[in-house]
Coordinates of C-alpha atoms in Angstrom, one line a residue:
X1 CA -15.6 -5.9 -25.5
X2 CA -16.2 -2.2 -24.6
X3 CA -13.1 -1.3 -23.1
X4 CA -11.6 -3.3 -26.8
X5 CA -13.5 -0.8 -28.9
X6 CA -12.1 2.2 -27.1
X7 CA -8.6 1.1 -27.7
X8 CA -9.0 0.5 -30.7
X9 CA -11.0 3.9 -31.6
X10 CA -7.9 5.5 -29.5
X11 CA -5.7 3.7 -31.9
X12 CA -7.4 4.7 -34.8
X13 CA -7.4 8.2 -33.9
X14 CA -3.5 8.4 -33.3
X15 CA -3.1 7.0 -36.6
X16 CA -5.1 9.9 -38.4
X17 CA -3.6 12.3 -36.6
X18 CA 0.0 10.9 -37.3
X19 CA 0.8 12.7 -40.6
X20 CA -0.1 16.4 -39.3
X21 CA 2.1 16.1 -36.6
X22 CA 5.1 14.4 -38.2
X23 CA 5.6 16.4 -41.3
X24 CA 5.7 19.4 -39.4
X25 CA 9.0 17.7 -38.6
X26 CA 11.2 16.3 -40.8
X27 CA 11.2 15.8 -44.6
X28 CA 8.9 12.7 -45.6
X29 CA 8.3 11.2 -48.9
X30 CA 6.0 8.8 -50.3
X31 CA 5.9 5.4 -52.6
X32 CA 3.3 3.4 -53.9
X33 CA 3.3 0.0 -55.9
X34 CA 1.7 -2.9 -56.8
X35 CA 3.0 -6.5 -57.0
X36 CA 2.0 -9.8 -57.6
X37 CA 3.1 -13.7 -56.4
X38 CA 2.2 -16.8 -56.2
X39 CA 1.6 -19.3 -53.0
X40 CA 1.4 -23.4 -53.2
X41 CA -1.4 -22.8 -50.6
X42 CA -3.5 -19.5 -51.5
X43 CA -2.6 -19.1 -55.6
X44 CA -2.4 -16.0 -57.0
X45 CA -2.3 -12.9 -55.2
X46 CA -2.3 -9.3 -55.8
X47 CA -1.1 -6.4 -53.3
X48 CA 0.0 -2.9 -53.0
X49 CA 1.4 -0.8 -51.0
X50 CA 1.6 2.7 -50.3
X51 CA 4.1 4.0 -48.1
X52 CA 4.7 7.5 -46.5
X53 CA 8.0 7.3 -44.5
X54 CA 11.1 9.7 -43.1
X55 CA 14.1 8.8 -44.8
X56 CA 17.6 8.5 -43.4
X57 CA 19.7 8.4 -46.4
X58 CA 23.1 7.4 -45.9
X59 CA 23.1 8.0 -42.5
X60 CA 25.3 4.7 -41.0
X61 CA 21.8 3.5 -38.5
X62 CA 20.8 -0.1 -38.2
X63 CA 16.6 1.3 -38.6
X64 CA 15.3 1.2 -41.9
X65 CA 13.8 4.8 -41.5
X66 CA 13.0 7.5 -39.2
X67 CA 9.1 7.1 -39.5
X68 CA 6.9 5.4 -41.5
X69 CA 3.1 4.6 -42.1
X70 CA 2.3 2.0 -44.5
X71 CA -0.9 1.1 -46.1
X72 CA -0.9 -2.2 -47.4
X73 CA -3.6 -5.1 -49.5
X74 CA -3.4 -8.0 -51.0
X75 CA -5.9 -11.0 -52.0
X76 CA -5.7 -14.0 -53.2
X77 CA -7.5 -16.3 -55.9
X78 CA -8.1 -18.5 -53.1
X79 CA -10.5 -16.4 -50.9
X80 CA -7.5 -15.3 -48.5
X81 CA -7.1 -11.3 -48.2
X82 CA -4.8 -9.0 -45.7
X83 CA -5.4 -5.4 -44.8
X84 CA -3.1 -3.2 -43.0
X85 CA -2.0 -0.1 -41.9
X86 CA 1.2 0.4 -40.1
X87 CA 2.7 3.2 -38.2
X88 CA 6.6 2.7 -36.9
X89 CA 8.8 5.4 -35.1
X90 CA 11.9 3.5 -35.0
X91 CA 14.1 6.0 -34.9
X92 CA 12.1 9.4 -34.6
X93 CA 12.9 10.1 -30.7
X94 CA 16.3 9.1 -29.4
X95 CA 15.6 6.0 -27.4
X96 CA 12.2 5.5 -28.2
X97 CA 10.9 3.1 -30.7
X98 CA 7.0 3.2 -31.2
X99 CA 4.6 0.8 -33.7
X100 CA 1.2 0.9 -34.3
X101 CA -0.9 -1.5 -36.6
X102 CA -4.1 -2.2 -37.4
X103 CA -5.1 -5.6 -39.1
X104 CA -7.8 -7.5 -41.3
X105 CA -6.9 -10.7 -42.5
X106 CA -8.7 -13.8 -43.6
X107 CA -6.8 -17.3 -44.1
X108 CA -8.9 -19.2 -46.5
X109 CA -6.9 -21.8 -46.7
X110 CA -4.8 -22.2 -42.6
X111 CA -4.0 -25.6 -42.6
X112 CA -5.3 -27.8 -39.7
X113 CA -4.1 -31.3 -39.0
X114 CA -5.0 -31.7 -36.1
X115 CA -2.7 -30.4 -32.3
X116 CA 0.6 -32.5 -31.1
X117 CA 4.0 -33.0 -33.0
X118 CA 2.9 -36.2 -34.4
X119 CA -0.8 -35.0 -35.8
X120 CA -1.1 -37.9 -38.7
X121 CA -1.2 -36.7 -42.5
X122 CA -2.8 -39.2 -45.2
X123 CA -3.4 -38.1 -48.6
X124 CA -5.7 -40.4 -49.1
X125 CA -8.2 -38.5 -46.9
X126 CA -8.7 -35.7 -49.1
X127 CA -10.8 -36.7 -51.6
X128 CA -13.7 -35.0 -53.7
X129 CA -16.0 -35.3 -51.1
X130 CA -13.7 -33.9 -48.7
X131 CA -11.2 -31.8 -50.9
X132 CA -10.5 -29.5 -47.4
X133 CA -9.7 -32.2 -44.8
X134 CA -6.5 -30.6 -43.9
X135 CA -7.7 -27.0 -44.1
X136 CA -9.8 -24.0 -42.1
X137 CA -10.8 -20.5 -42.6
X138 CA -9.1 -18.2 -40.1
X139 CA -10.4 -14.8 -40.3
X140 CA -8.6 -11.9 -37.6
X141 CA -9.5 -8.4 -36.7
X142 CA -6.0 -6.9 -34.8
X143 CA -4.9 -3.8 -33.4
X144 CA -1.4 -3.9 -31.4
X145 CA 1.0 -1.4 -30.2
X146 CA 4.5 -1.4 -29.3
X147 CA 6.7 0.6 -27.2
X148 CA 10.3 -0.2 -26.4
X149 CA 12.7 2.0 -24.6
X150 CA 16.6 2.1 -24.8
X151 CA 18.4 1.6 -21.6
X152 CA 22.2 1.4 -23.0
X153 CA 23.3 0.2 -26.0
X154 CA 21.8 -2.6 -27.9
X155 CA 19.9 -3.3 -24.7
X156 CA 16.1 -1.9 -24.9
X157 CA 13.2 -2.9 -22.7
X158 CA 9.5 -3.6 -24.3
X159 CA 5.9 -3.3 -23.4
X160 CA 3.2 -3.4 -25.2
X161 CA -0.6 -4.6 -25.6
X162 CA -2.9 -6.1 -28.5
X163 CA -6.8 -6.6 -28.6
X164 CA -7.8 -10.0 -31.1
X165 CA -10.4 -11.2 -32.4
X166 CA -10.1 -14.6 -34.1
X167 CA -13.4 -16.8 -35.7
X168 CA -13.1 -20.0 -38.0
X169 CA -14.9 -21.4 -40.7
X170 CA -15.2 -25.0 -41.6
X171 CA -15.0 -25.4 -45.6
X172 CA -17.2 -27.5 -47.5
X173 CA -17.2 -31.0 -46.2
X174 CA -15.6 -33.3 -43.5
X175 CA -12.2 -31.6 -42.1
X176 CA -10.2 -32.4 -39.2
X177 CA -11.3 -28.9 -38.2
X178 CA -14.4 -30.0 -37.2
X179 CA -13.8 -33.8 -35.5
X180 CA -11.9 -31.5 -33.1
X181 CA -14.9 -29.5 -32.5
X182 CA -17.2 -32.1 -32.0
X183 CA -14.8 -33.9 -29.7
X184 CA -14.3 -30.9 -27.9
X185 CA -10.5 -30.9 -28.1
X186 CA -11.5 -27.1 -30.1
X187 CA -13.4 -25.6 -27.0
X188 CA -16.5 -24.0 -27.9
X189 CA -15.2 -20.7 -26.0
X190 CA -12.8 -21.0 -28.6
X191 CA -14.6 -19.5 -31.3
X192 CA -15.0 -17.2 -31.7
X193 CA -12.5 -16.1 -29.1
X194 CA -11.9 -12.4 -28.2
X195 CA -8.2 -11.9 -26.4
X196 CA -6.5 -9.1 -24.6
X197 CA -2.9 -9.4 -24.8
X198 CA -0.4 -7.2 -22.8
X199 CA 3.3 -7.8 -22.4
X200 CA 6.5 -7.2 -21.2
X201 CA 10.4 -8.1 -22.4
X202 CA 13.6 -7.2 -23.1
X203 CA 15.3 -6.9 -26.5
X204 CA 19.3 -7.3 -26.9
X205 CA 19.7 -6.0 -30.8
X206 CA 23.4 -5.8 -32.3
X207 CA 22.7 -6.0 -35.7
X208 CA 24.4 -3.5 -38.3
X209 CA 20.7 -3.2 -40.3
X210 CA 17.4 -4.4 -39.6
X211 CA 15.5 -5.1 -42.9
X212 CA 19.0 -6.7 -44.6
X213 CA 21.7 -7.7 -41.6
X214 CA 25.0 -8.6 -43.0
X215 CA 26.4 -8.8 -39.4
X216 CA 25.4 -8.6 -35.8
X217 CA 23.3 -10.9 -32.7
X218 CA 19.6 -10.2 -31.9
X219 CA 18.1 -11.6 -28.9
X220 CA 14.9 -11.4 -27.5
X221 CA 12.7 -12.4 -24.1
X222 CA 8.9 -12.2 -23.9
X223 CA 6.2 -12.6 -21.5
X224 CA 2.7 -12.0 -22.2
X225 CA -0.5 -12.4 -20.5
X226 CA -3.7 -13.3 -22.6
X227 CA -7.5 -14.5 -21.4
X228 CA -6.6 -17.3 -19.7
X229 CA -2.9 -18.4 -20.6
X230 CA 0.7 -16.8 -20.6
X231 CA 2.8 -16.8 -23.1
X232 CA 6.9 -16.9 -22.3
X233 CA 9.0 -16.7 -25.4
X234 CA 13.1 -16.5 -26.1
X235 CA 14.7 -16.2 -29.4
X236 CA 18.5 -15.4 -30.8
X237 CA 19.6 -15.1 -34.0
X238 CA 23.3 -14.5 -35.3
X239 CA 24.7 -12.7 -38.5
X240 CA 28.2 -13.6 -40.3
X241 CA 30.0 -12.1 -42.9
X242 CA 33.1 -13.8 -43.3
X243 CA 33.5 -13.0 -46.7
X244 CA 32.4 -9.9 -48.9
X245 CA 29.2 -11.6 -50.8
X246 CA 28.6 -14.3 -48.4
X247 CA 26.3 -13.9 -44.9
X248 CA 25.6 -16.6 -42.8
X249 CA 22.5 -16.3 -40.5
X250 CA 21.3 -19.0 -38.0
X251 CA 18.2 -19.1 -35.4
X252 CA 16.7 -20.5 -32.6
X253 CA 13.6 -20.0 -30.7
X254 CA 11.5 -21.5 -28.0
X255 CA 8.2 -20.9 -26.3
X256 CA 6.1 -21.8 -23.9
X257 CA 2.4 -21.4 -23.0
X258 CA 0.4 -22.7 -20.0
X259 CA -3.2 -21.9 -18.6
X260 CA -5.9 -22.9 -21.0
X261 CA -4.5 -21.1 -24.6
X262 CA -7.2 -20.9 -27.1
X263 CA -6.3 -22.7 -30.5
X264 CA -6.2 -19.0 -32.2
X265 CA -3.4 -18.6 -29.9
X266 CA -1.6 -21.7 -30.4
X267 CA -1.2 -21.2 -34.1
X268 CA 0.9 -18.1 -33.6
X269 CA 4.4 -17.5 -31.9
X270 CA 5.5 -14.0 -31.1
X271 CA 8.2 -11.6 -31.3
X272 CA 9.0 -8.3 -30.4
X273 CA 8.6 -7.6 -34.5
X274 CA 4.9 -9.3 -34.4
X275 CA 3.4 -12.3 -34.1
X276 CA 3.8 -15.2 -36.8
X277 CA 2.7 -17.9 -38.1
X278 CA 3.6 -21.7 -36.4
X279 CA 4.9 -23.8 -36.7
X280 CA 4.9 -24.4 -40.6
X281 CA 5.0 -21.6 -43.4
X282 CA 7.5 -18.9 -44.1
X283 CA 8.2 -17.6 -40.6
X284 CA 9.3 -21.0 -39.0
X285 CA 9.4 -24.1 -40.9
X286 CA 9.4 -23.5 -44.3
X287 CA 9.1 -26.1 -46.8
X288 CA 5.9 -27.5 -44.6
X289 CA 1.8 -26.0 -44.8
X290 CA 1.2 -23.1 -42.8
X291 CA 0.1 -24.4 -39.2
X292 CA 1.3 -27.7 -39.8
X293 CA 2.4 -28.5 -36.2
X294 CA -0.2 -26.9 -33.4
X295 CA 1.0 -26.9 -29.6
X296 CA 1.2 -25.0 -26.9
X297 CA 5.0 -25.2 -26.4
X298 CA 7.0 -24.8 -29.3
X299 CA 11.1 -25.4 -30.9
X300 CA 12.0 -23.7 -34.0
X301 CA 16.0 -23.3 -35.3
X302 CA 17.5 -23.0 -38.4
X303 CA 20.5 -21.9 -40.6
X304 CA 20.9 -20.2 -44.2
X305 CA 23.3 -19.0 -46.6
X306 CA 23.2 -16.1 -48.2
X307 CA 25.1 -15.4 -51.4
X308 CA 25.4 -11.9 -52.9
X309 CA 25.1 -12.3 -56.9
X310 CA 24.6 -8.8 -57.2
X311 CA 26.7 -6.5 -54.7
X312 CA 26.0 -3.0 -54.7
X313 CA 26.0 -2.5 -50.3
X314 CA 22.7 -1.2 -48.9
X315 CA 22.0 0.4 -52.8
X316 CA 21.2 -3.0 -54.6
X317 CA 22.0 -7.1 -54.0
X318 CA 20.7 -9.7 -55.5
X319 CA 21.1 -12.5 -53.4
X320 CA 20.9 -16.5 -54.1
X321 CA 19.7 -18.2 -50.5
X322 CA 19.9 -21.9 -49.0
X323 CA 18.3 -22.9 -46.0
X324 CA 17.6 -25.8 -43.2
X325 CA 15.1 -25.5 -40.9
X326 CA 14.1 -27.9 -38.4
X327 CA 11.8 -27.2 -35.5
X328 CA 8.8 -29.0 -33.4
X329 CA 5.9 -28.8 -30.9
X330 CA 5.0 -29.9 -27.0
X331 CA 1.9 -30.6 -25.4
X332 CA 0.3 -29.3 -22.7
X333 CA 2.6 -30.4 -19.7
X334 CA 5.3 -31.3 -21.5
X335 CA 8.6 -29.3 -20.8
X336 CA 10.2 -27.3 -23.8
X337 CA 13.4 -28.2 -24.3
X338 CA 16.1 -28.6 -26.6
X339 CA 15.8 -31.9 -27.8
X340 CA 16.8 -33.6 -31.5
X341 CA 14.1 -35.6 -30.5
X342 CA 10.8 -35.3 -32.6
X343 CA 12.3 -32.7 -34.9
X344 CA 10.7 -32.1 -38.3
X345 CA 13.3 -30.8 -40.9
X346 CA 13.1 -28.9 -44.4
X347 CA 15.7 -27.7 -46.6
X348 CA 15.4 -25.2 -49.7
X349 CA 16.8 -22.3 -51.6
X350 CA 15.6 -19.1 -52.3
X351 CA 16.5 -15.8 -54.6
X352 CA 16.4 -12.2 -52.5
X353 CA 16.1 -8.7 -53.8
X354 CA 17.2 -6.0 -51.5
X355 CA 16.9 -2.4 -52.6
X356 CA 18.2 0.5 -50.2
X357 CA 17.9 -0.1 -46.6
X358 CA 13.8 -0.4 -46.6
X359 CA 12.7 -2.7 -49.4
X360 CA 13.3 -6.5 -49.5
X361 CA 11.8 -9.7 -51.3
X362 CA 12.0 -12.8 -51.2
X363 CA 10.5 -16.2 -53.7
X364 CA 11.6 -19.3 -53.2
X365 CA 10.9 -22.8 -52.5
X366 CA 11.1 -25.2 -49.5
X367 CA 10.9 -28.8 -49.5
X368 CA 9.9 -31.5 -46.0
X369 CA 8.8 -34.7 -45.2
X370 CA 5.1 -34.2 -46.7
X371 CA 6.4 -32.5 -50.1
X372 CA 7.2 -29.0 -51.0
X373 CA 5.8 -25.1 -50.8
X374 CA 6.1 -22.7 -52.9
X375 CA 7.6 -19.1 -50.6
X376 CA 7.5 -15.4 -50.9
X377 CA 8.3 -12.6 -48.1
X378 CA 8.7 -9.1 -47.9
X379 CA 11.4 -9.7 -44.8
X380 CA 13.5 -12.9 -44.4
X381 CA 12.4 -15.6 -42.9
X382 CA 14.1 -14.3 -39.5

């Protein structure tokens, strides 16, 4: 816990001392703006952002900026809240890409249902008494920095490190949350649990632009080492335009754990861009609850069409979206593997708003085997 706090005082300090030494640079302006959406699971929210970042114009780079640091909040009429504050060198020294975040978050409403690919959901078992059977609070304290190098080309090389704390919170009456705890399938080490991440990989990104890709192939290969498991992940992804208003995009991913990985862990995947969500929610099977799958091995894949209704390149598009995502988990011992057995599938459509080459949002709606969520984004999906 010691050696935790001094990273993240370290981390904190960098971050205050960012915007002396980068305006004395190059020309930086700022942006600040609330916004508002709505969630199937959380309600309401409300966020802002403020943003200080290094433009590049029309300069023809995949990176969204030179620099930025980003403030960012949000909460929800549901008791969920996120807290942020970014700071990204994607571009500011040739070959060097550098992040830096800092993160509070509280999930009031992470779904739970249980770990394996065929955890049982009955609606029936959320009643009055127990209107949050299928649900946990997940609260987070992260700091996590990135560093990845270019070697030549698209080819970079990654290393990086994160210190997590994660606690839960059982909400008012009988949950599936809490059988596993008294059966002991949740640990009691577990939580809270305290991790210490570092990791290594390589990233392979063609893509003409990052926030918006019209065209290119990203792929990526992670190892990580936390308290008492490894995480190995590999993901691709592939951008087609094959005609001026129409993009095709399509995704898959894998990962693998092994040791002894906390729950906290298992609920997240990662990726050289952060860790997200799975498997179920925005990030990885859409049209399902947030955390509806839990394992420590995990198969996500999916393809969508994008449609430009609005084509003004990299100044405005207005895009109309359809999707189909399929993806499931493994247990502990069980090999990941591409497999159409097992798989859970969602389809849905969503509308897209992208504004120069550093603003994008995204609403739509998903639909799976269990019924249908409500989506909003700030990036796509992948």
């Amino acid at each position: 816990m010691r050696r935790g706090g001094g990273g993240l005082g370290l981390t904190l300090a960098a971050l205050a001392l960012a915007p002396a030494v980068l305006a004395a640079q190059r020309a930086w302006v700022d942006q600040l703006y609330p916004y508002a959406y709505y969630s199937t699971i959380d309600g309401f929210w409300l966020a802002g952002r403020y943003g200080w970042y290094s433009p590049m114009g029309f300069t023809e780079r995949p990176e969204p900026n030179f620099a930025s640091i980003k403030l960012d909040a949000a909460a929800s009429t549901k008791g969920s809240y996120v807290v942020s504050l970014d700071a990204a060198a994607p571009a500011y020294w040739d070959g060097w890409r550098v992040a830096v975040s800092l993160t509070a978050a509280r999930a009031n409403r992470l779904g739970y249902y249980g770990q394996g690919n065929d955890s049982p959901y009955d609606a029936d078992s959320v009643t009055p008494a127990r209107p949050y059977f299928y649900k946990v609070s997940r609260t987070t304290r992260a700091a996590r920095l990135t560093v990845q190098r270019r070697i030549a080309g698209p080819l970079r090389l990654l290393a990086g490190a994160s210190f997590e704390h994660t606690d839960f919170r059982e909400l008012p009456g009988e949950s599936r949350f809490q059988r596993d705890r008294v059966a002991g399938i949740v640990r009691p080490g577990e939580v809270p649990f305290g991790d210490r991440v570092v990791r290594g990989g390589v990233v392979v990104d063609w893509r003409d632009q990052e926030i918006d890709p019209h065209r290119g192939v990203f792929v990526e290969g992670l190892v990580g080492s936390g308290r008492g498991y490894t995480r190995t992940t590999a993901a691709a992804r592939v951008y087609l335009h094959p005609f001026e208003k129409l993009m095709i995009a399509a995704r898959i991913a894998g990962e693998r754990m092994t040791g002894s990985p906390p729950v906290a862990a298992q609920l997240t995947m990662e990726s050289s861009e952060g860790p997200f969500v799975a498997l179920g929610g925005y990030r990885s099977l859409r049209g399902y609850y947030d955390a509806r799958f839990v394992g420590p091995g995990k198969l996500v894949g999916g393809i969508e069409a994008r449609y430009a209704l609005l084509w003004s390149p990299r100044l405005l598009e207005l895009k109309l979206v359809a999707f189909y995502d399929w993806g499931r988990v493994f247990a502990a011992g069980e090999s990941v593997r591409l497999t159409s057995d097992g798989l859970h599938r969602s389809a849905g459509g969503e509308i897209a708003l992208a504004v120069l080459r550093n603003t994008l949002f995204v609403v739509g709606a998903g639909k799976g085997s269990e019924g249908a969520q409500l989506l909003f984004g700030t990036t796509w999906s992948y």
